[in-house]
């Protein structure tokens, strides 16, 4: 602990606060996340903390903020049972959210009139239960959803009263105007009849839930995809109502908690905004930070490798993530770690690819050993209690962060119990809440709930449904965003770095690019590319497999890395089932 603290302090003294980076994870508990964020933003006073949620949820965060003025999912899990139509966009729910998907399937079995539509280039297992599968060309969701907006508007599906309370209706509808079914079919490579069938079903069903995940978020047009989906719900007034709403499915157990404490480089804590000076002052005062919170976002997850190789970041602390495998351009990141003066890794597994690159390894407790809270996709905070005692010298991540902070000489980290951290986090969400209105007001929720931390039953902040119109967050109306789909279809080089030398042409394109900086990734398209590769999760593995691959049974579903090809592509390439193939993937610079 002393070594970590003194080496971090030395680095900061020599090279400034921006020479240190924390790369954290939504597999942390809210309490862990809160302390890490407080230490970096409030005391080291730099915004160099980013989370693996950058690769996962940041498009949804940016999309929600643009549409609702706040990062929130207006509905809840019962909507999956209550809806008449579930549309899955870029989501293999059967494998990745099996419990919630099971709830929908049970409801569908009880009422076979319920319909399921899957929009996914691949025919996944989720499609086995679908009434309609749209095998969309990758990256063309905004084309499809602009077409839907036009169709809904032309077929009298606008909820005039609701829409009159939203901003941007006219410009969004105008932007969608050229997207008739024929042009959508051309861009998406879908049959026109199938598109029409999809549009008709959405038009006919007020109780429509659109659930989306990585096929939407992990894209250079990810934020626009999110807003294109939300647009269709705002126009029809299908937001935050029983069985109706856009629904961002989060992946990791505590993706939502991380957002609440603001542990992305461009977020602040307690749903306050980093780019607003008064908000920064408010949080700084609350934390009694030694210096004003910095406004500048310097390094996000996808820039870390370059920042290290350029000598800007000298020390990195990686917690509960395995970026040597999971980051875009992972090999470059591995090289960067080799060149970095100080690499600290907090891990709960005995071995991981990233752990092998560390100078200092801190043994952390895992979910079953530590205690705290997590928030799920429907804004529900659950207490997670330890089941077993921590192995060996392992400690909870919040404790490790607090110890390091104290040894760096910072005040405000004397936590003994996770409950103290939770209450501080809750107090921050309520701090000056009437001055800077936010739906996330945990003190008010706790008062209603009236239960002590240890025996707290699950608590859904904002109530079952959030009325995004009545709530008036940040004094703004809900907004439809005018979407300009990418000029060329396809954006599947999902993990290519931003190339600012891009010869971006029109103003609209520039806007599209700017709109999508949420993910920090950009799209590169080359018409000459023979195959566009996309990734999907494995049913029986969790991410980089540090934990799940230890169970022999889980390695049986898929024993080798597998490339799935369309039969026509396979035939054209002369590839047969179970052949070994070698792939050379280029990251294209357009
Ligand atoms: N078994 C298992 N479950 C998991 C995880 C795991 O590792 N294993 N991880 C968890 C995490 S962190 C996450 S984020 C979630 C992810 O949950 P999902 O998002 O359901 O997971 P993916 O398999 O990445 O599915 C993305 C789908 O998007 C499709 N897709 C790709 N490009 C496009 C596109 O341009 N448009 C459309 N419409 N679709 C596209 C892909 O073919 C793929 O089927 O899963 C969570 N659950
Ligand atoms: N090609 C490609 N890359 C992707 C994606 C993709 O679809 N395709 N998806 C992206 C997405 S959505 C995600 S979420 C990321 C996931 O990427 P990672 O976060 O790298 O995935 P994990 O394998 O879950 O790594 C988590 C590590 O943290 C450790 N850990 C778990 N709990 C704790 C804890 O409480 N404390 C500490 N200190 N350690 C802990 C585990 O042992 C594990 O080694 O991958 C991203 N990368
Ligand atoms: Mo994720």
Coordinates of C-alpha atoms in Angstrom, one line a residue, residues 27-509:
X27 CA -17.7 -5.4 -12.2
X28 CA -16.9 -3.2 -9.2
X29 CA -19.5 -2.5 -6.5
X30 CA -20.9 1.1 -6.4
X31 CA -18.9 1.7 -3.2
X32 CA -15.6 0.6 -4.9
X33 CA -16.5 2.8 -7.9
X34 CA -17.4 5.8 -5.8
X35 CA -14.1 5.8 -3.9
X36 CA -12.0 5.4 -7.1
X37 CA -13.8 8.3 -8.7
X38 CA -13.6 10.5 -5.7
X39 CA -9.8 9.8 -5.4
X40 CA -9.1 10.6 -9.0
X41 CA -11.5 13.5 -9.7
X42 CA -11.6 15.1 -6.3
X43 CA -8.1 14.6 -4.9
X44 CA -5.6 13.7 -7.5
X45 CA -7.7 16.3 -9.4
X46 CA -7.6 14.9 -12.9
X47 CA -10.3 13.2 -14.9
X48 CA -8.1 10.3 -15.9
X49 CA -10.5 7.7 -14.7
X50 CA -12.4 5.6 -17.3
X51 CA -14.2 2.4 -17.1
X52 CA -14.5 -0.7 -19.3
X53 CA -18.1 0.6 -19.7
X54 CA -16.6 2.9 -22.3
X55 CA -16.6 -0.2 -24.5
X56 CA -20.0 -1.2 -23.5
X57 CA -22.5 1.5 -22.4
X58 CA -21.2 4.9 -23.2
X59 CA -23.3 5.3 -26.3
X60 CA -26.4 4.6 -24.3
X61 CA -25.3 7.1 -21.6
X62 CA -24.8 9.8 -24.3
X63 CA -28.0 8.8 -26.1
X64 CA -30.1 9.0 -22.9
X65 CA -28.5 12.4 -22.0
X66 CA -29.4 13.8 -25.4
X67 CA -32.9 12.5 -25.3
X68 CA -33.9 12.8 -21.7
X69 CA -31.4 15.3 -20.3
X70 CA -30.3 12.5 -17.9
X71 CA -28.9 9.0 -18.1
X72 CA -31.9 6.9 -17.2
X73 CA -33.9 3.9 -18.5
X74 CA -37.5 5.1 -18.0
X75 CA -39.1 1.6 -17.8
X76 CA -38.6 -1.6 -15.9
X77 CA -38.3 -5.4 -16.3
X78 CA -42.0 -6.1 -16.0
X79 CA -42.4 -4.3 -19.3
X80 CA -40.9 -7.4 -21.0
X81 CA -43.9 -9.3 -19.7
X82 CA -46.4 -6.6 -20.3
X83 CA -45.5 -5.6 -23.8
X84 CA -47.2 -7.0 -27.0
X85 CA -44.1 -6.5 -29.1
X86 CA -40.5 -6.9 -28.1
X87 CA -37.9 -5.7 -30.6
X88 CA -34.4 -6.8 -29.9
X89 CA -31.8 -4.6 -31.7
X90 CA -28.2 -5.9 -31.7
X91 CA -28.9 -8.1 -28.8
X92 CA -28.5 -11.8 -28.4
X93 CA -30.7 -11.9 -25.3
X94 CA -31.1 -15.7 -25.2
X95 CA -27.4 -16.0 -24.4
X96 CA -26.6 -12.7 -22.7
X97 CA -29.6 -11.9 -20.6
X98 CA -31.1 -15.3 -20.3
X99 CA -33.2 -14.7 -17.1
X100 CA -34.9 -11.7 -18.4
X101 CA -35.4 -13.3 -21.8
X102 CA -36.9 -16.3 -20.0
X103 CA -39.4 -14.0 -18.4
X104 CA -40.5 -12.7 -21.8
X105 CA -40.6 -16.2 -23.3
X106 CA -42.8 -17.4 -20.5
X107 CA -45.2 -14.5 -21.1
X108 CA -45.1 -15.2 -24.8
X109 CA -46.0 -18.8 -24.1
X110 CA -48.9 -17.7 -22.0
X111 CA -50.0 -15.3 -24.6
X112 CA -48.9 -16.4 -28.1
X113 CA -50.1 -13.1 -29.6
X114 CA -47.0 -11.4 -28.2
X115 CA -44.5 -10.9 -30.9
X116 CA -40.7 -10.9 -31.0
X117 CA -38.6 -9.3 -33.7
X118 CA -34.8 -9.6 -33.8
X119 CA -32.7 -7.1 -35.7
X120 CA -29.2 -8.7 -36.0
X121 CA -26.9 -9.5 -39.0
X122 CA -26.4 -13.0 -37.5
X123 CA -29.1 -15.6 -37.0
X124 CA -28.5 -16.0 -33.3
X125 CA -30.2 -18.3 -30.8
X126 CA -32.5 -15.4 -29.9
X127 CA -33.9 -15.7 -33.4
X128 CA -35.2 -19.2 -32.7
X129 CA -38.0 -17.6 -30.8
X130 CA -38.6 -14.7 -33.1
X131 CA -41.7 -14.1 -35.3
X132 CA -39.5 -12.0 -37.6
X133 CA -35.7 -11.8 -38.0
X134 CA -34.2 -8.9 -39.9
X135 CA -30.7 -9.8 -40.9
X136 CA -29.6 -6.2 -41.3
X137 CA -26.3 -5.2 -42.9
X138 CA -24.1 -4.2 -40.0
X139 CA -24.1 -0.6 -39.1
X140 CA -27.4 0.3 -40.8
X141 CA -29.7 0.6 -37.8
X142 CA -30.0 4.3 -38.2
X143 CA -31.2 3.9 -41.8
X144 CA -33.8 1.4 -40.6
X145 CA -35.0 3.5 -37.7
X146 CA -35.2 6.7 -39.8
X147 CA -37.4 4.7 -42.1
X148 CA -39.5 3.7 -39.1
X149 CA -39.9 7.2 -37.9
X150 CA -41.1 8.3 -41.4
X151 CA -43.5 5.4 -41.5
X152 CA -44.9 6.0 -38.1
X153 CA -45.4 9.7 -38.9
X154 CA -47.1 9.0 -42.2
X155 CA -49.3 6.3 -40.8
X156 CA -50.9 8.4 -38.1
X157 CA -49.0 6.9 -35.2
X158 CA -47.8 10.2 -33.7
X159 CA -49.1 10.9 -30.2
X160 CA -49.7 14.6 -30.9
X161 CA -50.1 15.6 -27.3
X162 CA -47.0 13.8 -26.2
X163 CA -44.9 14.9 -29.1
X164 CA -46.0 18.5 -28.5
X165 CA -44.2 18.4 -25.2
X166 CA -40.9 17.2 -26.8
X167 CA -38.3 19.2 -28.7
X168 CA -36.9 18.4 -32.1
X169 CA -39.9 16.5 -33.5
X170 CA -40.0 18.4 -36.8
X171 CA -36.2 18.3 -37.5
X172 CA -36.1 14.5 -36.7
X173 CA -39.0 13.8 -39.0
X174 CA -37.5 16.0 -41.7
X175 CA -34.1 14.2 -41.4
X176 CA -36.0 10.9 -41.8
X177 CA -38.0 12.1 -44.8
X178 CA -35.9 10.6 -47.6
X179 CA -35.9 7.1 -46.0
X180 CA -38.7 5.4 -47.7
X181 CA -38.9 1.6 -47.6
X182 CA -37.0 1.3 -50.9
X183 CA -34.0 3.3 -49.8
X184 CA -34.0 1.6 -46.4
X185 CA -34.0 -1.8 -48.2
X186 CA -31.0 -0.7 -50.3
X187 CA -29.0 0.5 -47.4
X188 CA -29.8 -2.3 -45.0
X189 CA -29.8 -5.1 -47.6
X190 CA -33.1 -6.3 -46.2
X191 CA -36.2 -7.4 -48.2
X192 CA -38.6 -4.6 -48.5
X193 CA -41.5 -6.9 -47.4
X194 CA -39.7 -7.7 -44.2
X195 CA -39.1 -4.1 -43.5
X196 CA -42.7 -3.3 -44.1
X197 CA -43.8 -6.1 -41.9
X198 CA -41.6 -4.7 -39.1
X199 CA -42.9 -1.2 -39.5
X200 CA -46.5 -2.4 -39.5
X201 CA -46.0 -4.4 -36.4
X202 CA -44.5 -1.4 -34.5
X203 CA -47.2 0.9 -35.9
X204 CA -49.9 -1.5 -34.6
X205 CA -48.5 -2.1 -31.2
X206 CA -48.6 0.7 -28.6
X207 CA -47.1 -1.7 -26.2
X208 CA -43.7 -2.0 -27.9
X209 CA -40.5 -2.4 -26.0
X210 CA -37.3 -1.9 -28.0
X211 CA -34.4 -3.5 -26.1
X212 CA -30.9 -2.9 -27.4
X213 CA -27.3 -3.7 -26.4
X214 CA -23.9 -4.2 -28.1
X215 CA -25.0 -4.3 -31.7
X216 CA -26.3 -0.8 -31.1
X217 CA -23.8 0.6 -28.6
X218 CA -20.5 -0.7 -30.0
X219 CA -20.6 1.3 -33.1
X220 CA -19.2 4.5 -34.5
X221 CA -22.8 5.5 -35.0
X222 CA -23.8 4.0 -31.6
X223 CA -25.1 7.2 -30.0
X224 CA -27.2 8.0 -33.1
X225 CA -28.5 4.4 -33.1
X226 CA -29.6 4.9 -29.5
X227 CA -31.4 8.2 -30.3
X228 CA -32.9 6.8 -33.6
X229 CA -34.5 4.1 -31.4
X230 CA -35.6 6.6 -28.7
X231 CA -37.0 9.0 -31.4
X232 CA -39.5 6.3 -32.5
X233 CA -40.7 6.0 -28.9
X234 CA -40.9 9.7 -28.2
X235 CA -42.9 10.4 -31.4
X236 CA -45.5 7.7 -30.4
X237 CA -45.5 8.6 -26.7
X238 CA -44.3 5.1 -25.9
X239 CA -41.9 6.0 -23.1
X240 CA -42.0 5.0 -19.5
X241 CA -45.5 3.4 -19.8
X242 CA -46.5 -0.1 -18.9
X243 CA -45.2 -2.5 -21.6
X244 CA -43.8 0.4 -23.7
X245 CA -40.4 2.0 -23.9
X246 CA -36.8 2.0 -25.1
X247 CA -34.7 -0.3 -22.9
X248 CA -31.0 -0.3 -22.8
X249 CA -29.8 -3.7 -21.6
X250 CA -26.7 -3.3 -19.5
X251 CA -24.1 -6.0 -19.6
X252 CA -22.0 -6.1 -16.5
X253 CA -23.5 -6.4 -13.1
X254 CA -22.9 -2.8 -12.1
X255 CA -22.8 -0.8 -15.3
X256 CA -25.6 1.4 -13.9
X257 CA -23.9 2.0 -10.5
X258 CA -20.8 3.2 -12.3
X259 CA -22.8 5.8 -14.2
X260 CA -24.5 7.0 -10.9
X261 CA -21.1 7.7 -9.3
X262 CA -19.8 9.2 -12.6
X263 CA -16.8 6.9 -13.1
X264 CA -16.3 7.7 -16.8
X265 CA -13.8 10.4 -17.8
X266 CA -16.5 12.7 -19.1
X267 CA -19.0 12.2 -16.2
X268 CA -19.1 13.7 -12.7
X269 CA -20.5 12.1 -9.6
X270 CA -24.2 11.9 -8.6
X271 CA -25.5 12.6 -12.2
X272 CA -24.0 16.1 -12.2
X273 CA -22.3 17.3 -15.3
X274 CA -18.5 17.7 -15.7
X275 CA -18.8 20.4 -18.3
X276 CA -20.9 22.7 -16.1
X277 CA -18.7 24.8 -13.8
X278 CA -21.3 25.1 -11.0
X279 CA -21.7 21.3 -10.9
X280 CA -18.0 20.8 -10.6
X281 CA -17.9 23.4 -7.7
X282 CA -20.9 21.7 -6.1
X283 CA -19.1 18.3 -6.0
X284 CA -15.8 19.8 -5.1
X285 CA -17.3 21.5 -2.1
X286 CA -19.1 18.4 -1.0
X287 CA -15.9 16.4 -1.1
X288 CA -13.8 19.2 0.3
X289 CA -11.4 18.7 -2.6
X290 CA -8.1 20.5 -2.2
X291 CA -8.4 22.0 -5.6
X292 CA -11.2 22.8 -8.0
X293 CA -12.3 19.7 -10.0
X294 CA -10.7 19.8 -13.5
X295 CA -13.0 20.5 -16.4
X296 CA -10.8 18.9 -19.0
X297 CA -11.2 15.3 -20.2
X298 CA -7.8 14.2 -21.2
X299 CA -7.6 10.4 -21.6
X300 CA -10.4 8.0 -22.2
X301 CA -10.1 4.2 -22.3
X302 CA -9.4 4.0 -26.1
X303 CA -6.7 6.7 -25.9
X304 CA -4.8 5.1 -23.0
X305 CA -2.3 3.1 -25.1
X306 CA -1.3 6.2 -27.1
X307 CA -1.2 8.4 -24.0
X308 CA 1.3 5.9 -22.4
X309 CA 3.4 5.5 -25.6
X310 CA 3.5 9.3 -26.0
X311 CA 4.8 9.5 -22.4
X312 CA 1.8 11.4 -21.1
X313 CA 0.6 8.7 -18.8
X314 CA 3.4 7.3 -16.6
X315 CA 1.4 5.2 -14.1
X316 CA -1.8 3.2 -14.6
X317 CA -3.9 1.4 -12.1
X318 CA -6.2 -1.3 -13.7
X319 CA -9.0 -2.6 -11.6
X320 CA -11.5 -5.5 -12.3
X321 CA -10.9 -5.6 -16.0
X322 CA -8.6 -7.4 -18.4
X323 CA -7.8 -4.8 -21.1
X324 CA -4.9 -6.7 -22.6
X325 CA -7.7 -8.8 -24.1
X326 CA -10.8 -6.6 -24.1
X327 CA -9.6 -3.2 -25.3
X328 CA -9.6 -2.3 -29.0
X329 CA -6.1 -2.8 -30.4
X330 CA -5.3 -4.9 -27.5
X331 CA -1.8 -5.8 -28.7
X332 CA -0.9 -2.1 -28.8
X333 CA -2.2 -1.7 -25.2
X334 CA 0.0 -4.6 -24.1
X335 CA 3.0 -2.9 -25.7
X336 CA 2.0 0.3 -23.9
X337 CA 2.0 -1.5 -20.6
X338 CA 5.5 -2.8 -21.2
X339 CA 6.6 0.8 -21.8
X340 CA 4.7 2.2 -18.7
X341 CA 6.8 3.2 -15.7
X342 CA 4.2 1.8 -13.2
X343 CA 1.5 -0.8 -13.8
X344 CA -0.7 -1.7 -10.8
X345 CA -3.4 -4.3 -11.2
X346 CA -6.1 -5.1 -8.7
X347 CA -7.5 -8.6 -9.5
X348 CA -9.7 -11.2 -7.8
X349 CA -8.5 -14.0 -10.1
X350 CA -5.2 -15.7 -9.5
X351 CA -4.2 -15.2 -13.1
X352 CA -5.2 -12.9 -16.0
X353 CA -3.4 -11.6 -19.1
X354 CA -3.3 -8.1 -17.7
X355 CA -2.0 -9.3 -14.3
X356 CA 1.0 -10.7 -16.0
X357 CA 1.9 -7.2 -17.2
X358 CA 1.8 -5.7 -13.7
X359 CA 4.6 -4.3 -11.5
X360 CA 2.4 -4.5 -8.5
X361 CA -0.6 -6.9 -8.1
X362 CA -3.2 -6.1 -5.4
X363 CA -5.3 -9.1 -4.5
X364 CA -8.9 -8.0 -4.5
X365 CA -12.0 -9.7 -3.1
X366 CA -14.6 -10.8 -5.6
X367 CA -18.4 -10.3 -5.5
X368 CA -19.0 -13.3 -3.2
X369 CA -16.4 -12.1 -0.7
X370 CA -17.2 -8.4 -0.4
X371 CA -20.2 -6.4 0.5
X372 CA -21.9 -3.4 -1.1
X373 CA -24.5 -2.4 -3.7
X374 CA -25.1 -2.8 -7.4
X375 CA -27.7 -1.2 -9.7
X376 CA -29.3 -3.1 -12.5
X377 CA -30.7 -2.1 -15.9
X378 CA -34.1 -1.0 -14.3
X379 CA -32.5 1.4 -11.8
X380 CA -32.9 -1.1 -9.0
X381 CA -30.2 -0.9 -6.3
X382 CA -29.6 -4.3 -4.6
X383 CA -27.5 -5.0 -1.5
X384 CA -24.9 -7.7 -2.2
X385 CA -23.8 -9.4 0.9
X386 CA -20.6 -11.4 1.3
X387 CA -21.2 -15.1 1.3
X388 CA -17.7 -16.3 2.1
X389 CA -14.6 -14.8 3.8
X390 CA -12.0 -13.3 1.5
X391 CA -9.2 -15.6 0.5
X392 CA -5.7 -14.9 1.8
X393 CA -4.7 -11.3 1.9
X394 CA -7.5 -10.2 -0.5
X395 CA -9.3 -7.0 0.4
X396 CA -12.4 -5.2 -1.0
X397 CA -11.5 -2.7 -3.8
X398 CA -13.1 0.2 -1.8
X399 CA -10.7 -0.6 1.1
X400 CA -7.7 -0.7 -1.2
X401 CA -8.5 2.7 -2.8
X402 CA -9.2 4.2 0.6
X403 CA -5.9 3.0 2.0
X404 CA -3.9 4.3 -0.9
X405 CA -5.8 7.7 -0.7
X406 CA -5.0 8.0 3.0
X407 CA -1.3 7.1 2.5
X408 CA -1.2 9.7 -0.3
X409 CA -2.2 12.2 2.5
X410 CA -5.8 12.8 1.4
X411 CA -8.6 13.5 3.9
X412 CA -12.1 12.0 3.5
X413 CA -11.2 8.3 3.1
X414 CA -11.5 7.0 6.6
X415 CA -14.2 4.5 5.6
X416 CA -14.5 1.4 7.8
X417 CA -17.7 0.0 6.4
X418 CA -19.2 0.1 2.9
X419 CA -22.4 1.6 4.4
X420 CA -20.5 4.8 5.1
X421 CA -19.5 5.1 1.4
X422 CA -23.0 4.3 0.2
X423 CA -24.5 7.0 2.5
X424 CA -22.0 9.5 1.3
X425 CA -22.8 8.7 -2.3
X426 CA -26.5 8.9 -1.5
X427 CA -25.9 12.3 0.1
X428 CA -24.1 13.6 -2.9
X429 CA -27.0 12.6 -5.2
X430 CA -29.3 14.7 -3.0
X431 CA -26.7 17.5 -2.5
X432 CA -28.2 20.7 -4.1
X433 CA -30.7 18.6 -5.9
X434 CA -33.3 21.3 -6.1
X435 CA -30.8 23.7 -7.5
X436 CA -29.5 21.3 -10.0
X437 CA -32.5 18.9 -10.5
X438 CA -31.8 15.3 -11.0
X439 CA -34.0 12.3 -10.8
X440 CA -31.3 10.4 -9.0
X441 CA -31.9 11.6 -5.4
X442 CA -31.0 8.7 -3.2
X443 CA -31.5 10.4 0.2
X444 CA -35.2 11.0 -0.7
X445 CA -35.4 7.3 -1.9
X446 CA -33.9 6.1 1.4
X447 CA -36.3 8.1 3.4
X448 CA -39.2 6.6 1.6
X449 CA -37.6 3.1 1.9
X450 CA -36.7 3.5 5.5
X451 CA -34.5 0.4 5.9
X452 CA -31.0 0.1 7.3
X453 CA -28.2 -0.6 4.8
X454 CA -27.6 -4.1 6.0
X455 CA -31.1 -5.3 5.6
X456 CA -32.0 -3.0 2.7
X457 CA -34.4 -4.7 0.3
X458 CA -33.9 -3.8 -3.4
X459 CA -34.8 -0.2 -4.1
X460 CA -35.7 1.2 -7.5
X461 CA -34.8 4.9 -7.8
X462 CA -37.2 7.1 -9.7
X463 CA -40.0 4.6 -9.1
X464 CA -41.3 2.0 -11.4
X465 CA -41.7 4.4 -14.3
X466 CA -40.1 7.7 -15.0
X467 CA -42.2 10.3 -16.8
X468 CA -39.5 12.0 -18.8
X469 CA -41.9 14.9 -19.6
X470 CA -43.1 15.8 -16.2
X471 CA -39.6 15.4 -14.7
X472 CA -38.0 18.3 -16.6
X473 CA -34.4 17.3 -15.9
X474 CA -31.9 20.1 -16.2
X475 CA -34.9 22.2 -17.2
X476 CA -35.1 20.6 -20.6
X477 CA -37.9 18.8 -22.6
X478 CA -37.3 15.4 -23.9
X479 CA -35.7 15.6 -27.3
X480 CA -35.9 13.8 -30.6
X481 CA -32.5 14.0 -32.3
X482 CA -32.3 14.5 -36.1
X483 CA -30.3 11.6 -37.4
X484 CA -28.2 11.5 -40.5
X485 CA -27.2 7.9 -41.2
X486 CA -23.6 7.2 -42.2
X487 CA -23.2 8.0 -45.8
X488 CA -22.0 4.5 -46.7
X489 CA -23.6 1.5 -45.1
X490 CA -21.6 -0.5 -42.7
X491 CA -19.6 0.4 -39.7
X492 CA -18.4 -2.9 -38.4
X493 CA -14.8 -2.0 -37.7
X494 CA -16.2 -1.3 -34.4
X495 CA -13.0 -1.0 -32.6
X496 CA -11.0 1.2 -34.9
X497 CA -9.5 4.3 -33.2
X498 CA -10.7 7.8 -33.9
X499 CA -8.8 9.1 -36.8
X500 CA -9.1 12.9 -36.7
X501 CA -7.5 13.2 -40.1
X502 CA -10.7 11.7 -41.6
X503 CA -11.6 13.5 -44.7
X504 CA -15.1 14.2 -43.2
X505 CA -16.9 16.1 -45.9
X506 CA -20.3 17.5 -45.2
X507 CA -21.5 19.4 -42.1
X508 CA -24.0 16.7 -41.5
X509 CA -21.3 14.1 -41.4

